[in-house]
Amino acid sequence: MQEAKGDNPYAFEVTHRLVLSIAVPMTLGYLTTPLLGLTDTAVVGQLGDPAALAGLAIGAILFDLLYGSLSFLRTSTTGLVAQAFGRRDRFEQQAVLLRALLGAVGLGALMLLLAPVIWRYAPGLMSEDPAVIAATRSYFAIRVLTSPATFANFVILGFVLGRGEGMLGLKLQILLNGTNILCTLLFGLWLGWGIPGVAIGTAIAEVVAMLAGLTIIFRRLRGVTRPGRAALFDRQQLSRLFRLNGDILIRSLVLNTAFALMTRLGSSAGAVTLAANAVLMNIFLLVSFFLDGLAGAAEQLSGRAVGASHLPSFRRALWLTGGWSIALGLVLAGLFLAIGTPLIALLSTSEDVRRMAGIYLSWAAATGVTGALAFHMDGIFIGATWSREMRNMMLASLACYCVALALLVPSFGNHGLWASLNLFLLMRGLFLVCNLPRKRRDSFASAAD
């Protein structure tokens, strides 16, 4: 028998409008990120120095690897805040925020301690050109200084998303990336500071966004009792937070390993094939921006339902966010099949690269379909804080991916490589689906069904 809404004081109704009110703003916020990369590239490109442009690209990749691997601060905060929001516990929402901010400060301090080692050795692992290494070091030395602010912004976005405030999340992303673009143009182009100017622009934007986000959040928490030291350092809550962050970190590292394997194996097919794959990965990147918005809605609504101990809301959130994700994945696959050729032409001027990318375009477009379930299930499991299963299923998917690479790449070359990537995405979703019934029973054992 299904639980009546009136039997649970924390019950809430999940509607299409509620799903889209979270997903659409967050998608728009994520889509502002590529504009920033284009601006940085355009500004440094005006210098006419290939080494500077290469140094910027390597520096951006380096920070993507470092910060991307530590983005668990955002996802864990979202899940824990969403659950506290579901049971209307404003005190615990604030406690989660403050614990996560302390973690951000700690990680930022660790990053600053390791910065001299990274500055000295990392650029040389990515390039042998002294001019490129010098440009990368110049960019890194400035941008790393605001690591604590960067990590704090992860927490702020996680908190906002956990409360389902999609429009606020969009405004903060626009502020962050908009300030970054304006400062990059000012310091990098108009003042002619080049690479240091681009890095200064990014650093200023991180601090501005952090201050604005914290100001807004603490104004909204005005009147809520501040957690004392005992609440902030509660052993059970800290243990849960560390376990959750550790599982998500492993999951992120495994994901990066999968993409690194694709790049490594793609490079063995020659420069043209490697370049074509890099162009096509931009399609997958765009797909991920769109699907991430709906994954964010799944995170908030599943976490809120778990916090409220309301199984009907969880089921409704599962089906609505899942339906939208799969429908969007199909639309994206069709869209990129239709516009893929002109998009490839926009991203590369080489006829050989264009021709090669066109051969494998359908595989890149297919990631919209094969990735839809993976992104959706990640959102559900993150919101419900079922991190151990998410970690284990990511490891199992990587194992399947490696087997597929070993079997398909020798026989089918780059077609086998792209087929393996799509299989990896599909397995991620299917493995999590297989774990869903058991985890749902465990989390809602006390709820009437």
CSV table of C-alpha atoms in Angstrom, one decimal:
chain,number,residue,atom,x,y,z
A,1,MET,CA,0.0,0.0,0.0
A,2,GLN,CA,1.5,3.3,-1.0
A,3,GLU,CA,2.1,5.9,1.7
A,4,ALA,CA,-0.3,8.8,1.7
A,5,LYS,CA,1.1,12.2,1.4
A,6,GLY,CA,-0.6,13.3,4.6
A,7,ASP,CA,1.1,10.5,6.7
A,8,ASN,CA,4.5,12.1,6.3
A,9,PRO,CA,5.0,15.7,7.3
A,10,TYR,CA,8.1,15.9,5.0
A,11,ALA,CA,6.3,14.6,1.9
A,12,PHE,CA,6.6,16.6,-1.3
A,13,GLU,CA,5.2,16.3,-4.8
A,14,VAL,CA,7.7,15.8,-7.7
A,15,THR,CA,6.4,17.4,-10.9
A,16,HIS,CA,7.8,18.0,-14.3
A,17,ARG,CA,8.0,21.7,-13.5
A,18,LEU,CA,10.0,21.0,-10.3
A,19,VAL,CA,12.5,18.8,-12.2
A,20,LEU,CA,13.0,21.4,-15.0
A,21,SER,CA,13.2,24.3,-12.5
A,22,ILE,CA,16.4,22.7,-11.2
A,23,ALA,CA,17.7,21.1,-14.4
A,24,VAL,CA,17.3,24.0,-16.9
A,25,PRO,CA,19.1,26.7,-14.9
A,26,MET,CA,22.0,24.4,-14.0
A,27,THR,CA,22.4,23.3,-17.6
A,28,LEU,CA,22.6,26.9,-18.7
A,29,GLY,CA,25.1,27.6,-16.0
A,30,TYR,CA,27.3,24.7,-17.1
A,31,LEU,CA,27.1,25.9,-20.7
A,32,THR,CA,28.7,29.2,-19.7
A,33,THR,CA,32.0,27.2,-19.0
A,34,PRO,CA,33.0,26.7,-22.7
A,35,LEU,CA,32.7,30.4,-23.3
A,36,LEU,CA,35.4,31.0,-20.8
A,37,GLY,CA,37.8,28.6,-22.5
A,38,LEU,CA,37.1,30.2,-25.8
A,39,THR,CA,37.8,33.6,-24.4
A,40,ASP,CA,41.1,32.5,-22.8
A,41,THR,CA,42.2,30.9,-26.0
A,42,ALA,CA,41.2,34.0,-28.1
A,43,VAL,CA,43.0,36.4,-25.7
A,44,VAL,CA,46.3,34.4,-25.7
A,45,GLY,CA,45.9,33.7,-29.4
A,46,GLN,CA,46.2,37.5,-30.0
A,47,LEU,CA,49.8,37.4,-28.8
A,48,GLY,CA,50.8,35.4,-31.8
A,49,ASP,CA,53.0,33.1,-29.7
A,50,PRO,CA,52.3,29.4,-30.2
A,51,ALA,CA,54.2,28.6,-27.0
A,52,ALA,CA,52.0,30.8,-24.9
A,53,LEU,CA,48.9,29.2,-26.4
A,54,ALA,CA,50.2,25.7,-25.8
A,55,GLY,CA,51.2,26.7,-22.2
A,56,LEU,CA,47.7,28.0,-21.5
A,57,ALA,CA,46.2,24.7,-22.9
A,58,ILE,CA,48.5,22.6,-20.7
A,59,GLY,CA,47.8,24.8,-17.7
A,60,ALA,CA,44.1,24.5,-18.2
A,61,ILE,CA,44.4,20.7,-18.5
A,62,LEU,CA,46.5,20.5,-15.3
A,63,PHE,CA,43.9,22.4,-13.3
A,64,ASP,CA,41.1,20.4,-14.8
A,65,LEU,CA,42.8,17.2,-13.6
A,66,LEU,CA,43.6,18.6,-10.1
A,67,TYR,CA,40.3,20.3,-9.5
A,68,GLY,CA,38.2,17.8,-11.4
A,69,SER,CA,39.5,15.0,-9.2
A,70,LEU,CA,38.6,17.0,-6.1
A,71,SER,CA,35.1,18.0,-7.2
A,72,PHE,CA,33.7,15.6,-4.6
A,73,LEU,CA,33.3,18.6,-2.5
A,74,ARG,CA,30.4,19.7,-4.7
A,75,THR,CA,28.7,16.4,-5.1
A,76,SER,CA,29.0,15.2,-1.5
A,77,THR,CA,27.7,18.6,-0.3
A,78,THR,CA,24.7,18.4,-2.6
A,79,GLY,CA,23.7,14.9,-1.4
A,80,LEU,CA,24.0,15.7,2.3
A,81,VAL,CA,22.3,19.1,2.1
A,82,ALA,CA,19.5,17.7,0.0
A,83,GLN,CA,18.8,15.1,2.7
A,84,ALA,CA,18.8,17.7,5.4
A,85,PHE,CA,16.6,19.8,3.2
A,86,GLY,CA,14.2,16.9,2.8
A,87,ARG,CA,13.6,16.6,6.6
A,88,ARG,CA,13.6,20.4,6.9
A,89,ASP,CA,16.6,20.5,9.2
A,90,ARG,CA,18.1,23.9,8.6
A,91,PHE,CA,20.6,23.4,11.4
A,92,GLU,CA,22.1,20.4,9.7
A,93,GLN,CA,22.1,22.1,6.4
A,94,GLN,CA,24.3,24.8,7.9
A,95,ALA,CA,26.5,22.2,9.7
A,96,VAL,CA,27.1,20.4,6.4
A,97,LEU,CA,28.0,23.7,4.7
A,98,LEU,CA,30.5,24.6,7.4
A,99,ARG,CA,32.1,21.2,7.5
A,100,ALA,CA,32.5,21.3,3.7
A,101,LEU,CA,34.0,24.8,3.9
A,102,LEU,CA,36.5,23.6,6.4
A,103,GLY,CA,37.3,20.8,4.0
A,104,ALA,CA,37.7,23.3,1.2
A,105,VAL,CA,40.1,25.4,3.3
A,106,GLY,CA,42.1,22.3,4.2
A,107,LEU,CA,42.3,21.1,0.6
A,108,GLY,CA,43.3,24.6,-0.5
A,109,ALA,CA,46.1,24.7,2.0
A,110,LEU,CA,47.3,21.3,0.9
A,111,MET,CA,47.2,22.4,-2.7
A,112,LEU,CA,49.4,25.5,-1.8
A,113,LEU,CA,51.8,23.2,0.1
A,114,LEU,CA,52.2,20.9,-3.0
A,115,ALA,CA,52.2,23.8,-5.5
A,116,PRO,CA,56.1,24.2,-5.6
A,117,VAL,CA,56.4,20.5,-6.5
A,118,ILE,CA,53.6,20.6,-9.1
A,119,TRP,CA,55.0,23.8,-10.5
A,120,ARG,CA,58.5,22.3,-10.9
A,121,TYR,CA,57.7,18.8,-12.3
A,122,ALA,CA,54.1,18.7,-13.9
A,123,PRO,CA,54.7,21.1,-16.9
A,124,GLY,CA,57.8,19.1,-17.9
A,125,LEU,CA,55.7,15.9,-18.0
A,126,MET,CA,53.4,17.4,-20.6
A,127,SER,CA,55.9,19.3,-22.8
A,128,GLU,CA,59.6,19.3,-23.6
A,129,ASP,CA,59.6,22.8,-25.1
A,130,PRO,CA,61.2,25.3,-22.6
A,131,ALA,CA,59.0,28.2,-23.8
A,132,VAL,CA,55.8,26.1,-23.3
A,133,ILE,CA,57.0,25.0,-19.8
A,134,ALA,CA,57.7,28.6,-18.8
A,135,ALA,CA,54.2,29.7,-20.0
A,136,THR,CA,52.5,26.9,-18.1
A,137,ARG,CA,54.5,27.7,-14.9
A,138,SER,CA,53.5,31.4,-15.2
A,139,TYR,CA,49.8,30.5,-15.5
A,140,PHE,CA,50.0,27.9,-12.7
A,141,ALA,CA,51.9,30.1,-10.2
A,142,ILE,CA,49.1,32.7,-10.2
A,143,ARG,CA,46.0,30.6,-10.5
A,144,VAL,CA,47.0,28.1,-7.7
A,145,LEU,CA,47.0,31.0,-5.2
A,146,THR,CA,43.2,31.0,-5.1
A,147,SER,CA,42.7,27.2,-4.7
A,148,PRO,CA,40.9,27.7,-1.3
A,149,ALA,CA,38.4,30.0,-3.1
A,150,THR,CA,37.9,27.5,-5.9
A,151,PHE,CA,37.1,24.7,-3.5
A,152,ALA,CA,34.8,27.0,-1.5
A,153,ASN,CA,32.9,27.6,-4.8
A,154,PHE,CA,32.5,23.9,-5.2
A,155,VAL,CA,30.9,23.8,-1.8
A,156,ILE,CA,28.7,26.8,-2.4
A,157,LEU,CA,27.3,25.3,-5.7
A,158,GLY,CA,26.7,22.0,-3.9
A,159,PHE,CA,24.8,23.7,-1.1
A,160,VAL,CA,22.7,25.7,-3.5
A,161,LEU,CA,21.9,22.7,-5.7
A,162,GLY,CA,21.2,20.6,-2.6
A,163,ARG,CA,18.4,23.1,-1.7
A,164,GLY,CA,17.0,22.9,-5.2
A,165,GLU,CA,17.8,26.6,-5.9
A,166,GLY,CA,18.6,26.2,-9.6
A,167,MET,CA,18.2,29.9,-10.5
A,168,LEU,CA,20.7,31.0,-7.7
A,169,GLY,CA,23.1,28.4,-9.0
A,170,LEU,CA,22.8,29.8,-12.5
A,171,LYS,CA,23.3,33.4,-11.3
A,172,LEU,CA,26.5,32.3,-9.4
A,173,GLN,CA,27.8,30.5,-12.4
A,174,ILE,CA,27.2,33.5,-14.6
A,175,LEU,CA,28.9,35.7,-12.0
A,176,LEU,CA,31.9,33.4,-11.8
A,177,ASN,CA,32.4,32.9,-15.6
A,178,GLY,CA,31.2,36.4,-16.6
A,179,THR,CA,33.7,38.1,-14.2
A,180,ASN,CA,36.4,35.7,-15.4
A,181,ILE,CA,35.8,36.7,-19.0
A,182,LEU,CA,35.7,40.4,-18.3
A,183,CYS,CA,38.9,40.3,-16.2
A,184,THR,CA,40.6,38.1,-18.7
A,185,LEU,CA,39.8,40.6,-21.5
A,186,LEU,CA,41.0,43.5,-19.2
A,187,PHE,CA,44.2,42.1,-17.9
A,188,GLY,CA,45.1,39.7,-20.7
A,189,LEU,CA,44.2,41.7,-23.8
A,190,TRP,CA,43.6,45.4,-23.0
A,191,LEU,CA,46.5,45.7,-20.6
A,192,GLY,CA,48.6,43.3,-22.6
A,193,TRP,CA,49.6,41.1,-19.7
A,194,GLY,CA,49.1,37.8,-21.7
A,195,ILE,CA,49.2,34.5,-19.8
A,196,PRO,CA,49.6,36.2,-16.3
A,197,GLY,CA,46.7,38.4,-17.1
A,198,VAL,CA,44.5,35.4,-18.0
A,199,ALA,CA,45.5,33.7,-14.7
A,200,ILE,CA,44.8,36.9,-12.7
A,201,GLY,CA,41.4,37.2,-14.3
A,202,THR,CA,40.5,33.7,-13.2
A,203,ALA,CA,41.8,34.2,-9.7
A,204,ILE,CA,39.8,37.4,-9.2
A,205,ALA,CA,36.6,35.7,-10.5
A,206,GLU,CA,37.0,32.8,-8.0
A,207,VAL,CA,37.3,35.2,-5.1
A,208,VAL,CA,34.4,37.4,-6.3
A,209,ALA,CA,32.1,34.4,-6.8
A,210,MET,CA,33.1,33.0,-3.4
A,211,LEU,CA,32.4,36.2,-1.5
A,212,ALA,CA,29.1,36.7,-3.3
A,213,GLY,CA,28.0,33.1,-2.7
A,214,LEU,CA,28.8,33.1,1.0
A,215,THR,CA,27.1,36.4,1.5
A,216,ILE,CA,23.9,35.2,-0.1
A,217,ILE,CA,23.9,31.9,1.7
A,218,PHE,CA,24.5,33.2,5.2
A,219,ARG,CA,21.9,35.9,4.7
A,220,ARG,CA,19.4,33.1,3.9
A,221,LEU,CA,20.5,31.2,7.0
A,222,ARG,CA,20.0,34.3,9.3
A,223,GLY,CA,18.2,33.3,12.4
A,224,VAL,CA,19.4,29.6,12.3
A,225,THR,CA,21.4,28.6,15.3
A,226,ARG,CA,25.1,28.3,14.4
A,227,PRO,CA,26.5,24.8,15.0
A,228,GLY,CA,29.0,24.6,17.8
A,229,ARG,CA,32.3,22.8,17.8
A,230,ALA,CA,30.7,19.6,19.0
A,231,ALA,CA,28.2,19.5,16.2
A,232,LEU,CA,30.7,20.5,13.5
A,233,PHE,CA,33.2,17.8,14.6
A,234,ASP,CA,30.6,15.1,15.4
A,235,ARG,CA,32.5,11.9,14.8
A,236,GLN,CA,29.7,10.1,13.1
A,237,GLN,CA,28.9,13.0,10.7
A,238,LEU,CA,32.6,13.5,9.9
A,239,SER,CA,33.1,9.8,9.3
A,240,ARG,CA,30.1,9.8,6.9
A,241,LEU,CA,31.5,12.8,5.1
A,242,PHE,CA,35.0,11.4,4.7
A,243,ARG,CA,33.7,8.1,3.5
A,244,LEU,CA,31.4,9.8,1.0
A,245,ASN,CA,34.2,12.0,-0.3
A,246,GLY,CA,36.6,9.1,-0.5
A,247,ASP,CA,34.2,7.0,-2.6
A,248,ILE,CA,33.5,9.9,-5.0
A,249,LEU,CA,37.2,10.7,-5.3
A,250,ILE,CA,37.9,7.1,-6.3
A,251,ARG,CA,35.0,7.2,-8.8
A,252,SER,CA,36.4,10.4,-10.3
A,253,LEU,CA,39.9,9.0,-10.6
A,254,VAL,CA,38.6,5.9,-12.3
A,255,LEU,CA,36.6,8.1,-14.8
A,256,ASN,CA,39.7,10.1,-15.6
A,257,THR,CA,41.6,6.8,-16.1
A,258,ALA,CA,39.1,5.7,-18.6
A,259,PHE,CA,39.4,8.9,-20.7
A,260,ALA,CA,43.2,8.8,-20.4
A,261,LEU,CA,43.2,5.2,-21.8
A,262,MET,CA,41.2,6.4,-24.7
A,263,THR,CA,43.7,9.2,-25.4
A,264,ARG,CA,46.6,6.9,-25.0
A,265,LEU,CA,45.3,4.2,-27.3
A,266,GLY,CA,44.0,6.8,-29.8
A,267,SER,CA,47.5,8.3,-30.1
A,268,SER,CA,48.9,5.0,-31.3
A,269,ALA,CA,46.7,5.4,-34.4
A,270,GLY,CA,48.6,8.5,-35.5
A,271,ALA,CA,48.3,12.3,-35.2
A,272,VAL,CA,45.3,12.7,-37.5
A,273,THR,CA,43.2,10.1,-35.7
A,274,LEU,CA,44.2,11.5,-32.3
A,275,ALA,CA,43.2,15.0,-33.5
A,276,ALA,CA,39.9,13.7,-34.9
A,277,ASN,CA,39.2,12.0,-31.5
A,278,ALA,CA,40.0,15.3,-29.7
A,279,VAL,CA,37.5,17.1,-31.9
A,280,LEU,CA,34.8,14.5,-31.4
A,281,MET,CA,35.3,14.5,-27.6
A,282,ASN,CA,34.0,18.1,-27.7
A,283,ILE,CA,30.7,16.6,-28.7
A,284,PHE,CA,30.8,14.3,-25.7
A,285,LEU,CA,31.7,17.3,-23.6
A,286,LEU,CA,28.6,19.2,-24.8
A,287,VAL,CA,26.5,16.1,-24.2
A,288,SER,CA,27.7,16.0,-20.7
A,289,PHE,CA,26.9,19.6,-20.0
A,290,PHE,CA,23.3,19.0,-21.0
A,291,LEU,CA,22.9,15.7,-19.1
A,292,ASP,CA,24.6,17.1,-16.0
A,293,GLY,CA,21.8,19.6,-15.5
A,294,LEU,CA,19.3,16.7,-15.2
A,295,ALA,CA,21.7,14.7,-13.1
A,296,GLY,CA,21.7,17.7,-10.8
A,297,ALA,CA,17.9,17.6,-10.5
A,298,ALA,CA,18.2,13.8,-9.8
A,299,GLU,CA,20.7,14.5,-7.0
A,300,GLN,CA,18.5,17.1,-5.3
A,301,LEU,CA,15.2,15.3,-5.6
A,302,SER,CA,16.5,11.8,-4.7
A,303,GLY,CA,18.4,13.2,-1.7
A,304,ARG,CA,15.4,15.2,-0.6
A,305,ALA,CA,13.2,12.1,-0.8
A,306,VAL,CA,15.7,10.0,1.2
A,307,GLY,CA,15.9,12.8,3.8
A,308,ALA,CA,12.1,12.9,4.0
A,309,SER,CA,11.8,9.1,4.1
A,310,HIS,CA,9.1,9.4,1.4
A,311,LEU,CA,9.3,6.5,-1.1
A,312,PRO,CA,6.6,7.8,-3.5
A,313,SER,CA,8.6,11.0,-4.0
A,314,PHE,CA,11.7,9.0,-4.6
A,315,ARG,CA,9.9,6.8,-7.2
A,316,ARG,CA,8.4,9.9,-8.9
A,317,ALA,CA,11.8,11.6,-9.0
A,318,LEU,CA,13.5,8.5,-10.3
A,319,TRP,CA,11.0,8.1,-13.2
A,320,LEU,CA,10.7,11.8,-14.1
A,321,THR,CA,14.4,12.6,-14.1
A,322,GLY,CA,15.1,9.4,-15.9
A,323,GLY,CA,12.5,10.0,-18.6
A,324,TRP,CA,13.8,13.5,-19.2
A,325,SER,CA,17.4,12.2,-19.3
A,326,ILE,CA,16.8,9.5,-21.8
A,327,ALA,CA,14.6,11.8,-24.0
A,328,LEU,CA,17.3,14.5,-23.9
A,329,GLY,CA,20.0,11.9,-24.8
A,330,LEU,CA,18.0,10.8,-27.8
A,331,VAL,CA,17.5,14.4,-28.9
A,332,LEU,CA,21.2,15.2,-28.5
A,333,ALA,CA,22.2,12.1,-30.5
A,334,GLY,CA,20.0,13.2,-33.3
A,335,LEU,CA,21.1,16.8,-33.1
A,336,PHE,CA,24.8,16.0,-33.3
A,337,LEU,CA,24.3,13.6,-36.1
A,338,ALA,CA,22.6,16.4,-38.0
A,339,ILE,CA,25.0,19.3,-37.2
A,340,GLY,CA,28.1,17.2,-36.6
A,341,THR,CA,29.7,17.9,-39.9
A,342,PRO,CA,29.6,21.7,-39.8
A,343,LEU,CA,30.6,21.5,-36.1
A,344,ILE,CA,33.7,19.5,-37.0
A,345,ALA,CA,34.5,22.1,-39.7
A,346,LEU,CA,34.2,24.8,-37.1
A,347,LEU,CA,36.6,23.0,-34.6
A,348,SER,CA,39.3,22.1,-37.2
A,349,THR,CA,40.6,23.6,-40.4
A,350,SER,CA,42.5,20.4,-41.4
A,351,GLU,CA,40.8,18.5,-44.2
A,352,ASP,CA,42.4,15.3,-43.0
A,353,VAL,CA,41.1,15.7,-39.5
A,354,ARG,CA,37.7,16.7,-40.7
A,355,ARG,CA,37.4,13.7,-42.9
A,356,MET,CA,38.6,11.3,-40.1
A,357,ALA,CA,36.3,12.9,-37.6
A,358,GLY,CA,33.4,12.5,-40.0
A,359,ILE,CA,34.0,8.7,-40.1
A,360,TYR,CA,33.5,8.3,-36.4
A,361,LEU,CA,30.9,11.0,-35.8
A,362,SER,CA,28.1,8.5,-35.2
A,363,TRP,CA,30.0,7.0,-32.3
A,364,ALA,CA,30.4,10.4,-30.6
A,365,ALA,CA,26.7,11.3,-31.2
A,366,ALA,CA,25.8,7.9,-29.7
A,367,THR,CA,27.2,9.0,-26.3
A,368,GLY,CA,24.0,11.0,-25.8
A,369,VAL,CA,22.1,7.7,-25.7
A,370,THR,CA,24.6,5.5,-23.9
A,371,GLY,CA,25.5,8.2,-21.4
A,372,ALA,CA,22.0,9.3,-20.5
A,373,LEU,CA,21.4,6.4,-18.0
A,374,ALA,CA,24.9,6.8,-16.6
A,375,PHE,CA,24.5,10.5,-15.8
A,376,HIS,CA,21.0,9.9,-14.4
A,377,MET,CA,22.0,7.0,-12.1
A,378,ASP,CA,25.0,8.9,-10.9
A,379,GLY,CA,22.7,11.7,-9.9
A,380,ILE,CA,20.3,9.4,-8.0
A,381,PHE,CA,23.1,7.6,-6.2
A,382,ILE,CA,24.9,10.9,-5.3
A,383,GLY,CA,21.7,12.4,-3.9
A,384,ALA,CA,20.9,9.3,-1.9
A,385,THR,CA,24.6,9.1,-0.8
A,386,TRP,CA,24.9,5.5,-1.9
A,387,SER,CA,28.6,6.2,-2.7
A,388,ARG,CA,30.1,2.8,-2.0
A,389,GLU,CA,27.9,1.1,-4.7
A,390,MET,CA,28.7,4.0,-7.1
A,391,ARG,CA,32.4,3.5,-6.6
A,392,ASN,CA,32.2,-0.3,-7.0
A,393,MET,CA,30.1,-0.1,-10.1
A,394,MET,CA,32.5,2.4,-11.6
A,395,LEU,CA,35.4,0.0,-11.0
A,396,ALA,CA,33.3,-2.8,-12.5
A,397,SER,CA,32.6,-0.7,-15.6
A,398,LEU,CA,36.3,0.1,-16.0
A,399,ALA,CA,37.0,-3.6,-16.0
A,400,CYS,CA,34.5,-4.1,-18.7
A,401,TYR,CA,36.0,-1.2,-20.6
A,402,CYS,CA,39.5,-2.6,-20.4
A,403,VAL,CA,38.2,-6.0,-21.7
A,404,ALA,CA,36.4,-4.3,-24.5
A,405,LEU,CA,39.5,-2.3,-25.5
A,406,ALA,CA,41.6,-5.5,-25.5
A,407,LEU,CA,39.1,-7.3,-27.7
A,408,LEU,CA,37.8,-4.5,-30.0
A,409,VAL,CA,40.7,-2.2,-30.7
A,410,PRO,CA,43.1,-4.7,-32.3
A,411,SER,CA,40.3,-5.9,-34.6
A,412,PHE,CA,38.4,-2.7,-35.4
A,413,GLY,CA,40.9,0.1,-34.6
A,414,ASN,CA,39.4,3.5,-33.8
A,415,HIS,CA,35.9,2.1,-34.3
A,416,GLY,CA,36.7,-0.4,-31.5
A,417,LEU,CA,38.0,2.4,-29.3
A,418,TRP,CA,34.7,4.5,-29.6
A,419,ALA,CA,32.6,1.3,-29.3
A,420,SER,CA,34.4,0.6,-26.0
A,421,LEU,CA,33.8,4.1,-24.7
A,422,ASN,CA,30.1,3.8,-25.4
A,423,LEU,CA,30.0,0.4,-23.7
A,424,PHE,CA,31.7,1.9,-20.7
A,425,LEU,CA,29.0,4.6,-20.4
A,426,LEU,CA,26.2,2.0,-20.9
A,427,MET,CA,27.7,-0.4,-18.3
A,428,ARG,CA,27.9,2.5,-15.7
A,429,GLY,CA,24.2,3.0,-16.0
A,430,LEU,CA,23.1,-0.6,-16.1
A,431,PHE,CA,25.3,-1.7,-13.2
A,432,LEU,CA,23.8,1.0,-11.0
A,433,VAL,CA,20.3,0.1,-12.1
A,434,CYS,CA,21.0,-3.4,-10.9
A,435,ASN,CA,21.9,-2.1,-7.4
A,436,LEU,CA,18.9,0.2,-7.2
A,437,PRO,CA,16.2,-2.1,-5.9
A,438,ARG,CA,18.3,-3.3,-2.9
A,439,LYS,CA,19.5,0.2,-2.0
A,440,ARG,CA,15.9,1.6,-2.3
A,441,ARG,CA,14.6,-1.2,0.1
A,442,ASP,CA,17.4,-0.4,2.6
A,443,SER,CA,16.9,3.3,2.6
A,444,PHE,CA,13.1,3.2,2.8
A,445,ALA,CA,12.7,0.2,5.0
A,446,SER,CA,10.6,2.1,7.5
A,447,ALA,CA,8.4,3.8,4.8
A,448,ALA,CA,5.1,2.2,3.9
A,449,ASP,CA,5.1,0.8,0.4
